[in-house]
mmCIF file of C-alpha atoms in Angstrom:
data_model
loop_
_atom_site.group_PDB
_atom_site.id
_atom_site.type_symbol
_atom_site.label_atom_id
_atom_site.label_comp_id
_atom_site.label_asym_id
_atom_site.label_seq_id
_atom_site.Cartn_x
_atom_site.Cartn_y
_atom_site.Cartn_z
ATOM 1 C CA UNK A 15 17.237 -16.567 22.307
ATOM 2 C CA UNK A 16 20.714 -17.967 21.260
ATOM 3 C CA UNK A 17 22.034 -21.419 20.592
ATOM 4 C CA UNK A 18 25.580 -22.754 21.144
ATOM 5 C CA UNK A 19 27.163 -25.551 19.139
ATOM 6 C CA UNK A 20 26.356 -28.222 21.727
ATOM 7 C CA UNK A 21 23.758 -26.489 23.823
ATOM 8 C CA UNK A 22 20.012 -26.177 23.682
ATOM 9 C CA UNK A 23 18.241 -22.807 23.422
ATOM 10 C CA UNK A 24 18.996 -20.451 26.318
ATOM 11 C CA UNK A 25 16.789 -17.553 27.277
ATOM 12 C CA UNK A 26 18.628 -14.283 27.657
ATOM 13 C CA UNK A 27 17.070 -11.503 29.671
ATOM 14 C CA UNK A 28 17.934 -7.986 28.564
ATOM 15 C CA UNK A 29 16.934 -4.655 30.013
ATOM 16 C CA UNK A 30 16.306 -1.321 28.381
ATOM 17 C CA UNK A 31 16.160 1.814 30.477
ATOM 18 C CA UNK A 32 13.665 4.132 28.823
ATOM 19 C CA UNK A 33 13.686 7.930 29.390
ATOM 20 C CA UNK A 34 11.722 8.970 32.512
ATOM 21 C CA UNK A 35 9.077 10.784 30.473
ATOM 22 C CA UNK A 36 8.684 7.991 27.826
ATOM 23 C CA UNK A 37 4.889 7.420 27.509
ATOM 24 C CA UNK A 38 5.068 3.631 27.468
ATOM 25 C CA UNK A 39 1.575 2.905 28.887
ATOM 26 C CA UNK A 40 -0.045 5.325 26.514
ATOM 27 C CA UNK A 41 1.794 3.849 23.549
ATOM 28 C CA UNK A 42 0.439 0.474 24.639
ATOM 29 C CA UNK A 43 -3.044 1.924 24.389
ATOM 30 C CA UNK A 44 -2.326 3.397 20.900
ATOM 31 C CA UNK A 45 -0.899 0.083 19.800
ATOM 32 C CA UNK A 46 -4.067 -1.730 20.871
ATOM 33 C CA UNK A 47 -6.209 0.882 19.061
ATOM 34 C CA UNK A 48 -4.181 0.634 15.824
ATOM 35 C CA UNK A 49 -4.061 -3.166 15.925
ATOM 36 C CA UNK A 50 -7.796 -3.386 16.501
ATOM 37 C CA UNK A 51 -8.373 -1.195 13.387
ATOM 38 C CA UNK A 52 -5.880 -3.279 11.386
ATOM 39 C CA UNK A 53 -4.514 -0.127 9.857
ATOM 40 C CA UNK A 54 -0.967 -1.506 9.430
ATOM 41 C CA UNK A 55 -0.014 -4.284 6.987
ATOM 42 C CA UNK A 56 3.500 -5.597 7.701
ATOM 43 C CA UNK A 57 5.962 -6.550 5.026
ATOM 44 C CA UNK A 58 7.405 -9.050 7.440
ATOM 45 C CA UNK A 59 6.157 -11.718 9.842
ATOM 46 C CA UNK A 60 4.989 -9.954 13.048
ATOM 47 C CA UNK A 61 6.633 -10.915 16.309
ATOM 48 C CA UNK A 62 4.770 -13.109 18.820
ATOM 49 C CA UNK A 63 4.171 -10.163 21.125
ATOM 50 C CA UNK A 64 1.923 -8.557 18.472
ATOM 51 C CA UNK A 65 2.358 -6.276 15.471
ATOM 52 C CA UNK A 66 1.640 -3.035 17.317
ATOM 53 C CA UNK A 67 3.151 -3.788 20.760
ATOM 54 C CA UNK A 68 5.749 -1.131 21.650
ATOM 55 C CA UNK A 69 8.044 -3.914 22.918
ATOM 56 C CA UNK A 70 8.488 -5.236 19.421
ATOM 57 C CA UNK A 71 9.742 -1.970 18.008
ATOM 58 C CA UNK A 72 11.847 -1.112 21.069
ATOM 59 C CA UNK A 73 13.566 -4.482 20.961
ATOM 60 C CA UNK A 74 14.214 -4.340 17.210
ATOM 61 C CA UNK A 75 15.540 -0.753 17.386
ATOM 62 C CA UNK A 76 17.827 -1.163 20.429
ATOM 63 C CA UNK A 77 19.027 -4.793 20.075
ATOM 64 C CA UNK A 78 18.642 -5.762 16.484
ATOM 65 C CA UNK A 79 19.375 -2.291 15.049
ATOM 66 C CA UNK A 80 16.402 -2.601 12.719
ATOM 67 C CA UNK A 81 14.817 0.507 11.106
ATOM 68 C CA UNK A 82 11.039 0.334 10.595
ATOM 69 C CA UNK A 83 9.649 2.409 7.664
ATOM 70 C CA UNK A 84 5.992 3.264 7.321
ATOM 71 C CA UNK A 85 4.584 3.684 3.809
ATOM 72 C CA UNK A 86 1.237 5.497 4.171
ATOM 73 C CA UNK A 87 -1.321 5.939 1.467
ATOM 74 C CA UNK A 88 -2.193 9.517 0.331
ATOM 75 C CA UNK A 89 -5.284 9.831 2.526
ATOM 76 C CA UNK A 90 -3.257 9.299 5.662
ATOM 77 C CA UNK A 91 -0.595 11.825 4.534
ATOM 78 C CA UNK A 92 -3.187 14.451 3.615
ATOM 79 C CA UNK A 93 -4.988 14.035 6.964
ATOM 80 C CA UNK A 94 -1.745 14.484 8.860
ATOM 81 C CA UNK A 95 -1.396 17.770 7.050
ATOM 82 C CA UNK A 96 -4.962 18.744 7.950
ATOM 83 C CA UNK A 97 -4.306 18.159 11.588
ATOM 84 C CA UNK A 98 -1.178 20.383 11.490
ATOM 85 C CA UNK A 99 -3.252 23.047 9.788
ATOM 86 C CA UNK A 100 -5.828 23.043 12.556
ATOM 87 C CA UNK A 101 -8.628 20.922 11.144
ATOM 88 C CA UNK A 102 -11.693 20.151 13.310
ATOM 89 C CA UNK A 103 -11.145 16.793 14.979
ATOM 90 C CA UNK A 104 -13.118 13.678 14.253
ATOM 91 C CA UNK A 105 -12.643 10.010 14.961
ATOM 92 C CA UNK A 106 -10.620 9.360 11.794
ATOM 93 C CA UNK A 107 -8.235 12.302 12.451
ATOM 94 C CA UNK A 108 -7.687 11.077 15.995
ATOM 95 C CA UNK A 109 -6.476 7.770 14.545
ATOM 96 C CA UNK A 110 -4.158 9.679 12.186
ATOM 97 C CA UNK A 111 -2.766 11.467 15.237
ATOM 98 C CA UNK A 112 -2.290 8.057 16.853
ATOM 99 C CA UNK A 113 -0.229 6.890 13.824
ATOM 100 C CA UNK A 114 1.966 10.008 13.975
ATOM 101 C CA UNK A 115 2.611 9.742 17.740
ATOM 102 C CA UNK A 116 3.120 5.959 17.677
ATOM 103 C CA UNK A 117 5.684 6.294 14.825
ATOM 104 C CA UNK A 118 7.545 9.258 16.441
ATOM 105 C CA UNK A 119 8.036 7.717 19.834
ATOM 106 C CA UNK A 120 9.004 4.276 18.504
ATOM 107 C CA UNK A 121 11.413 5.549 15.882
ATOM 108 C CA UNK A 122 9.297 4.444 12.897
ATOM 109 C CA UNK A 123 10.261 6.571 9.890
ATOM 110 C CA UNK A 124 7.264 7.764 7.769
ATOM 111 C CA UNK A 125 8.147 7.751 4.077
ATOM 112 C CA UNK A 126 5.267 9.039 1.880
ATOM 113 C CA UNK A 127 7.052 9.805 -1.366
ATOM 114 C CA UNK A 128 4.575 8.129 -3.733
ATOM 115 C CA UNK A 129 1.706 10.035 -2.105
ATOM 116 C CA UNK A 130 3.042 13.411 -3.299
ATOM 117 C CA UNK A 131 3.487 12.141 -6.883
ATOM 118 C CA UNK A 132 -0.159 11.120 -6.769
ATOM 119 C CA UNK A 133 -1.232 14.542 -5.542
ATOM 120 C CA UNK A 134 0.912 16.327 -8.110
ATOM 121 C CA UNK A 135 -0.835 14.453 -10.905
ATOM 122 C CA UNK A 136 -4.247 15.643 -9.825
ATOM 123 C CA UNK A 137 -3.560 19.091 -8.366
ATOM 124 C CA UNK A 138 -0.180 20.145 -9.768
ATOM 125 C CA UNK A 139 3.317 20.623 -8.526
ATOM 126 C CA UNK A 140 2.605 23.729 -6.409
ATOM 127 C CA UNK A 141 -0.061 21.983 -4.392
ATOM 128 C CA UNK A 142 2.085 18.873 -3.933
ATOM 129 C CA UNK A 143 5.159 20.826 -2.881
ATOM 130 C CA UNK A 144 3.028 22.872 -0.400
ATOM 131 C CA UNK A 145 1.595 19.669 1.117
ATOM 132 C CA UNK A 146 5.066 18.119 1.282
ATOM 133 C CA UNK A 147 6.252 21.112 3.306
ATOM 134 C CA UNK A 148 3.267 20.921 5.612
ATOM 135 C CA UNK A 149 3.797 17.180 5.997
ATOM 136 C CA UNK A 150 7.358 17.844 7.109
ATOM 137 C CA UNK A 151 5.968 20.225 9.704
ATOM 138 C CA UNK A 152 3.611 17.482 10.965
ATOM 139 C CA UNK A 153 6.227 14.765 10.899
ATOM 140 C CA UNK A 154 8.740 16.888 12.870
ATOM 141 C CA UNK A 155 6.185 18.353 15.342
ATOM 142 C CA UNK A 156 6.303 17.823 19.086
ATOM 143 C CA UNK A 157 4.700 14.324 19.456
ATOM 144 C CA UNK A 158 3.159 14.856 22.897
ATOM 145 C CA UNK A 159 0.219 17.009 21.735
ATOM 146 C CA UNK A 160 -0.486 14.403 18.983
ATOM 147 C CA UNK A 161 -0.419 11.698 21.642
ATOM 148 C CA UNK A 162 -2.882 13.652 23.804
ATOM 149 C CA UNK A 163 -5.107 14.264 20.768
ATOM 150 C CA UNK A 164 -5.131 10.614 19.853
ATOM 151 C CA UNK A 165 -6.211 9.646 23.384
ATOM 152 C CA UNK A 166 -9.121 12.089 23.411
ATOM 153 C CA UNK A 167 -7.921 15.589 24.289
ATOM 154 C CA UNK A 168 -9.390 17.366 21.266
ATOM 155 C CA UNK A 169 -7.859 20.722 22.388
ATOM 156 C CA UNK A 170 -4.327 19.382 22.665
ATOM 157 C CA UNK A 171 -3.231 20.689 19.315
ATOM 158 C CA UNK A 172 -4.089 23.928 17.557
ATOM 159 C CA UNK A 173 -3.065 25.189 14.105
ATOM 160 C CA UNK A 174 0.637 25.827 13.758
ATOM 161 C CA UNK A 175 2.641 28.214 11.647
ATOM 162 C CA UNK A 176 4.447 26.632 8.619
ATOM 163 C CA UNK A 177 8.033 25.751 9.536
ATOM 164 C CA UNK A 178 9.296 24.464 6.196
ATOM 165 C CA UNK A 179 9.021 26.570 3.035
ATOM 166 C CA UNK A 180 7.777 24.752 -0.076
ATOM 167 C CA UNK A 181 10.476 23.541 -2.442
ATOM 168 C CA UNK A 182 10.338 23.069 -6.237
ATOM 169 C CA UNK A 183 10.417 19.299 -6.848
ATOM 170 C CA UNK A 184 8.981 18.107 -10.165
ATOM 171 C CA UNK A 185 6.578 15.740 -8.468
ATOM 172 C CA UNK A 186 4.244 15.720 -11.450
ATOM 173 C CA UNK A 187 6.789 13.984 -13.686
ATOM 174 C CA UNK A 188 5.111 10.765 -14.913
ATOM 175 C CA UNK A 189 6.378 7.733 -13.005
ATOM 176 C CA UNK A 190 7.125 4.832 -15.407
ATOM 177 C CA UNK A 191 5.770 2.394 -12.848
ATOM 178 C CA UNK A 192 2.490 4.317 -12.532
ATOM 179 C CA UNK A 193 2.004 4.445 -16.336
ATOM 180 C CA UNK A 194 2.286 0.663 -16.576
ATOM 181 C CA UNK A 195 0.019 0.146 -13.580
ATOM 182 C CA UNK A 196 -2.424 2.521 -15.246
ATOM 183 C CA UNK A 197 -2.528 0.479 -18.403
ATOM 184 C CA UNK A 198 -3.169 -2.675 -16.325
ATOM 185 C CA UNK A 199 -5.913 -0.935 -14.346
ATOM 186 C CA UNK A 200 -7.583 0.214 -17.529
ATOM 187 C CA UNK A 201 -7.533 -3.386 -18.834
ATOM 188 C CA UNK A 202 -9.052 -4.679 -15.582
ATOM 189 C CA UNK A 203 -11.825 -2.040 -15.845
ATOM 190 C CA UNK A 204 -12.493 -2.930 -19.459
ATOM 191 C CA UNK A 205 -12.846 -6.636 -18.586
ATOM 192 C CA UNK A 206 -15.074 -5.861 -15.639
ATOM 193 C CA UNK A 207 -17.438 -3.786 -17.877
ATOM 194 C CA UNK A 208 -17.421 -6.440 -20.574
ATOM 195 C CA UNK A 209 -19.204 -8.966 -18.346
ATOM 196 C CA UNK A 210 -18.707 -12.663 -18.673
ATOM 197 C CA UNK A 211 -17.914 -15.223 -15.947
ATOM 198 C CA UNK A 212 -15.556 -14.209 -13.175
ATOM 199 C CA UNK A 213 -12.891 -16.777 -13.938
ATOM 200 C CA UNK A 214 -12.978 -15.980 -17.666
ATOM 201 C CA UNK A 215 -12.292 -12.337 -16.983
ATOM 202 C CA UNK A 216 -9.361 -13.257 -14.749
ATOM 203 C CA UNK A 217 -7.800 -15.612 -17.266
ATOM 204 C CA UNK A 218 -8.250 -13.114 -20.053
ATOM 205 C CA UNK A 219 -6.295 -10.587 -18.069
ATOM 206 C CA UNK A 220 -3.440 -13.016 -17.563
ATOM 207 C CA UNK A 221 -3.446 -13.942 -21.263
ATOM 208 C CA UNK A 222 -3.331 -10.291 -22.232
ATOM 209 C CA UNK A 223 -0.367 -9.704 -19.915
ATOM 210 C CA UNK A 224 1.415 -12.645 -21.474
ATOM 211 C CA UNK A 225 0.719 -11.762 -25.099
ATOM 212 C CA UNK A 226 0.337 -8.006 -25.238
ATOM 213 C CA UNK A 227 1.748 -6.367 -22.189
ATOM 214 C CA UNK A 228 4.114 -7.084 -19.276
ATOM 215 C CA UNK A 229 3.783 -9.543 -16.403
ATOM 216 C CA UNK A 230 2.396 -7.258 -13.756
ATOM 217 C CA UNK A 231 2.126 -9.293 -10.569
ATOM 218 C CA UNK A 232 0.499 -6.649 -8.313
ATOM 219 C CA UNK A 233 -2.144 -5.897 -10.965
ATOM 220 C CA UNK A 234 -2.867 -9.550 -11.437
ATOM 221 C CA UNK A 235 -3.390 -10.007 -7.693
ATOM 222 C CA UNK A 236 -5.625 -6.947 -7.528
ATOM 223 C CA UNK A 237 -7.711 -8.485 -10.277
ATOM 224 C CA UNK A 238 -7.862 -11.779 -8.358
ATOM 225 C CA UNK A 239 -9.664 -9.829 -5.600
ATOM 226 C CA UNK A 240 -11.731 -7.566 -7.854
ATOM 227 C CA UNK A 241 -13.070 -10.297 -10.161
ATOM 228 C CA UNK A 242 -13.723 -12.763 -7.338
ATOM 229 C CA UNK A 243 -17.354 -13.961 -6.856
ATOM 230 C CA UNK A 244 -17.499 -14.607 -3.146
ATOM 231 C CA UNK A 245 -17.776 -11.308 -1.281
ATOM 232 C CA UNK A 246 -14.212 -10.037 -1.937
ATOM 233 C CA UNK A 247 -13.146 -6.756 -0.272
ATOM 234 C CA UNK A 248 -13.337 -4.954 -3.593
ATOM 235 C CA UNK A 249 -15.173 -1.818 -2.421
ATOM 236 C CA UNK A 250 -13.123 1.253 -3.238
ATOM 237 C CA UNK A 251 -10.681 -0.479 -5.608
ATOM 238 C CA UNK A 252 -12.339 0.996 -8.731
ATOM 239 C CA UNK A 253 -14.504 3.832 -7.630
ATOM 240 C CA UNK A 254 -17.464 5.013 -9.819
ATOM 241 C CA UNK A 255 -16.545 2.559 -12.578
ATOM 242 C CA UNK A 256 -20.164 2.475 -13.784
ATOM 243 C CA UNK A 257 -20.891 6.142 -13.267
ATOM 244 C CA UNK A 258 -22.842 7.885 -16.029
ATOM 245 C CA UNK A 259 -20.073 10.542 -15.843
ATOM 246 C CA UNK A 260 -17.302 8.593 -17.570
ATOM 247 C CA UNK A 261 -14.610 11.099 -16.457
ATOM 248 C CA UNK A 262 -15.347 10.087 -12.893
ATOM 249 C CA UNK A 263 -14.931 6.461 -13.945
ATOM 250 C CA UNK A 264 -11.523 7.395 -15.418
ATOM 251 C CA UNK A 265 -10.570 9.091 -12.194
ATOM 252 C CA UNK A 266 -11.421 5.918 -10.323
ATOM 253 C CA UNK A 267 -9.130 3.849 -12.533
ATOM 254 C CA UNK A 268 -6.331 6.392 -12.029
ATOM 255 C CA UNK A 269 -6.801 6.047 -8.297
ATOM 256 C CA UNK A 270 -6.585 2.249 -8.630
ATOM 257 C CA UNK A 271 -3.272 2.668 -10.596
ATOM 258 C CA UNK A 272 -1.938 4.749 -7.716
ATOM 259 C CA UNK A 273 -3.022 2.067 -5.234
ATOM 260 C CA UNK A 274 -1.018 -0.431 -7.306
ATOM 261 C CA UNK A 275 1.959 1.907 -7.404
ATOM 262 C CA UNK A 276 1.978 2.343 -3.598
ATOM 263 C CA UNK A 277 1.867 -1.421 -3.102
ATOM 264 C CA UNK A 278 4.345 -2.344 -5.840
ATOM 265 C CA UNK A 279 6.718 0.119 -4.208
ATOM 266 C CA UNK A 280 6.142 -1.625 -0.895
ATOM 267 C CA UNK A 281 6.925 -5.073 -2.403
ATOM 268 C CA UNK A 282 10.005 -3.671 -4.131
ATOM 269 C CA UNK A 283 11.331 -2.284 -0.832
ATOM 270 C CA UNK A 284 10.530 -5.475 1.054
ATOM 271 C CA UNK A 285 12.395 -7.597 -1.468
ATOM 272 C CA UNK A 286 15.329 -5.167 -1.457
ATOM 273 C CA UNK A 287 15.511 -5.251 2.357
ATOM 274 C CA UNK A 288 15.463 -9.105 2.257
ATOM 275 C CA UNK A 289 16.995 -10.136 5.556
ATOM 276 C CA UNK A 290 18.687 -6.737 6.110
ATOM 277 C CA UNK A 291 18.031 -4.170 8.836
ATOM 278 C CA UNK A 292 14.771 -2.765 7.469
ATOM 279 C CA UNK A 293 11.102 -3.530 8.229
ATOM 280 C CA UNK A 294 8.337 -2.148 6.011
ATOM 281 C CA UNK A 295 4.770 -1.314 7.134
ATOM 282 C CA UNK A 296 1.984 -0.227 4.816
ATOM 283 C CA UNK A 297 -0.731 1.929 6.288
ATOM 284 C CA UNK A 298 -4.268 2.569 5.049
ATOM 285 C CA UNK A 299 -7.816 2.820 6.283
ATOM 286 C CA UNK A 300 -9.091 1.250 3.068
ATOM 287 C CA UNK A 301 -10.061 -2.381 3.694
ATOM 288 C CA UNK A 302 -9.727 -3.424 0.075
ATOM 289 C CA UNK A 303 -6.287 -1.863 -0.232
ATOM 290 C CA UNK A 304 -5.102 -3.550 2.995
ATOM 291 C CA UNK A 305 -6.425 -6.899 1.707
ATOM 292 C CA UNK A 306 -4.467 -6.467 -1.483
ATOM 293 C CA UNK A 307 -1.340 -5.480 0.478
ATOM 294 C CA UNK A 308 -1.621 -8.670 2.662
ATOM 295 C CA UNK A 309 -2.134 -10.806 -0.465
ATOM 296 C CA UNK A 310 0.865 -9.238 -2.173
ATOM 297 C CA UNK A 311 3.108 -9.825 0.817
ATOM 298 C CA UNK A 312 1.861 -13.370 1.392
ATOM 299 C CA UNK A 313 2.437 -14.420 -2.230
ATOM 300 C CA UNK A 314 5.094 -12.112 -3.666
ATOM 301 C CA UNK A 315 7.613 -11.170 -0.996
ATOM 302 C CA UNK A 316 10.644 -13.528 -0.997
ATOM 303 C CA UNK A 317 9.395 -15.404 -4.027
ATOM 304 C CA UNK A 318 6.063 -16.472 -5.480
ATOM 305 C CA UNK A 319 4.261 -19.437 -3.878
ATOM 306 C CA UNK A 320 1.555 -21.104 -5.958
ATOM 307 C CA UNK A 321 0.319 -23.138 -2.984
ATOM 308 C CA UNK A 322 0.153 -20.061 -0.778
ATOM 309 C CA UNK A 323 -1.777 -18.161 -3.448
ATOM 310 C CA UNK A 324 -4.387 -20.897 -3.640
ATOM 311 C CA UNK A 325 -4.934 -20.781 0.094
ATOM 312 C CA UNK A 326 -5.190 -16.948 0.066
ATOM 313 C CA UNK A 327 -7.766 -16.999 -2.781
ATOM 314 C CA UNK A 328 -10.045 -19.705 -1.359
ATOM 315 C CA UNK A 329 -12.136 -17.311 0.734
ATOM 316 C CA UNK A 330 -13.192 -15.551 -2.457
ATOM 317 C CA UNK A 331 -12.994 -18.320 -5.112
ATOM 318 C CA UNK A 332 -13.866 -22.036 -5.251
ATOM 319 C CA UNK A 333 -10.785 -24.229 -4.717
ATOM 320 C CA UNK A 334 -10.873 -25.374 -8.369
ATOM 321 C CA UNK A 335 -10.918 -21.801 -9.665
ATOM 322 C CA UNK A 336 -8.273 -20.688 -7.134
ATOM 323 C CA UNK A 337 -6.009 -23.466 -8.297
ATOM 324 C CA UNK A 338 -6.613 -22.590 -11.955
ATOM 325 C CA UNK A 339 -5.729 -18.907 -11.322
ATOM 326 C CA UNK A 340 -2.647 -19.756 -9.260
ATOM 327 C CA UNK A 341 -1.441 -22.252 -11.887
ATOM 328 C CA UNK A 342 -1.897 -19.684 -14.722
ATOM 329 C CA UNK A 343 -0.119 -16.974 -12.776
ATOM 330 C CA UNK A 344 2.743 -19.385 -11.917
ATOM 331 C CA UNK A 345 3.157 -20.237 -15.601
ATOM 332 C CA UNK A 346 3.145 -16.547 -16.422
ATOM 333 C CA UNK A 347 5.844 -15.748 -13.851
ATOM 334 C CA UNK A 348 7.881 -18.684 -15.084
ATOM 335 C CA UNK A 349 8.104 -16.899 -18.458
ATOM 336 C CA UNK A 350 9.223 -13.632 -16.842
ATOM 337 C CA UNK A 351 12.696 -13.848 -18.291
ATOM 338 C CA UNK A 352 11.841 -15.669 -21.456
ATOM 339 C CA UNK A 353 13.896 -14.077 -24.271
ATOM 340 C CA UNK A 354 11.334 -14.726 -26.906
ATOM 341 C CA UNK A 355 8.665 -12.934 -24.887
ATOM 342 C CA UNK A 356 11.004 -10.055 -24.119
ATOM 343 C CA UNK A 357 11.787 -9.664 -27.797
ATOM 344 C CA UNK A 358 8.075 -9.606 -28.729
ATOM 345 C CA UNK A 359 7.507 -6.969 -26.116
ATOM 346 C CA UNK A 360 10.411 -4.857 -27.384
ATOM 347 C CA UNK A 361 9.071 -5.062 -30.930
ATOM 348 C CA UNK A 362 5.461 -4.378 -29.925
ATOM 349 C CA UNK A 363 3.812 -2.097 -32.468
ATOM 350 C CA UNK A 364 1.784 -0.219 -29.801
ATOM 351 C CA UNK A 365 3.587 2.234 -27.579
ATOM 352 C CA UNK A 366 2.862 2.911 -23.940
ATOM 353 C CA UNK A 367 1.161 6.200 -24.849
ATOM 354 C CA UNK A 368 -1.018 4.486 -27.420
ATOM 355 C CA UNK A 369 -2.006 1.712 -24.979
ATOM 356 C CA UNK A 370 -3.076 4.416 -22.498
ATOM 357 C CA UNK A 371 -5.025 6.221 -25.209
ATOM 358 C CA UNK A 372 -6.807 3.030 -26.334
ATOM 359 C CA UNK A 373 -7.561 2.034 -22.736
ATOM 360 C CA UNK A 374 -9.007 5.427 -21.866
ATOM 361 C CA UNK A 375 -11.105 5.496 -25.005
ATOM 362 C CA UNK A 376 -12.544 2.116 -24.277
ATOM 363 C CA UNK A 377 -13.482 3.235 -20.710
ATOM 364 C CA UNK A 378 -14.888 6.582 -21.792
ATOM 365 C CA UNK A 379 -17.094 5.014 -24.476
ATOM 366 C CA UNK A 380 -18.517 2.345 -22.176
ATOM 367 C CA UNK A 381 -22.097 3.141 -21.011
ATOM 368 C CA UNK A 382 -22.623 4.175 -17.390
ATOM 369 C CA UNK A 383 -25.570 2.976 -15.406
ATOM 370 C CA UNK A 384 -25.680 5.368 -12.430
#
């Protein structure tokens, strides 16, 4: 649709000639499957035709010269690798195959960098570099067998020989963003275990960020879901927090910090893209993580909106409490560039390493109940 200086809108019809073997109808079926599962969270406003309709991606690629990038969580990346290695198919792996085929045919670039840093932290550089090589095999594989697999032909794809030798990237190097997200996640866990009213825990977290830490928007929004009283999608955000095995609780908090790192990376890329020729999609089968991604985009991309945050929180909080949280977070963000606060932070007597040590000690010493 275009508009001239003195004219009303005029509809322009444009035609794209697709290759003869382009599997358009089957991609429509995959799009309907993926949209029904809600596996994608867009970092942009979806087009009227639908988020997963092939027409949207074909139009944006050919006419608007837009590149779409998919940011998958580690579970999706690892399952793509399993398929390439010949894993026995199940319903979840078929959906992973659908993601791979959908992205390949519609020129959606899969960018899983944070996922390999997460793997390297838990299993070491060798394992992460090996999985990275196998992911490249999967990403560059012939998409037609993956398409057949996604649509029910479980024999369409057998194990393949490795095509890319492992490299020697230092993927285990600590990411500064993850370390800060880890501190915030440890604090959220500490407040959750301390008990007290839901709103009080939320406001204590925001006060701690203001006085003793940094203003970590993604972590604050995760807490606004996790501390909420009215059936929030919190399952999986802090796994085994109350386990009698406190090391498992610690692993759950580390996982939550990686979730925050994936999503803060998405928001960073969305804001960098602004109105440019990039579109970002986040992909996960974790409902809680997708809810957090939607909340982050709705309230953080292109500037914070206090009014929008209130509306997003109302399903999980009373209106009065949602307004209190949104107002407190807005005040916090207004101080983001306050020189006095920055100076206090620079002169803080507690280092990042010490904050991690204290947070871990508090979590490990808390009693488990299961």
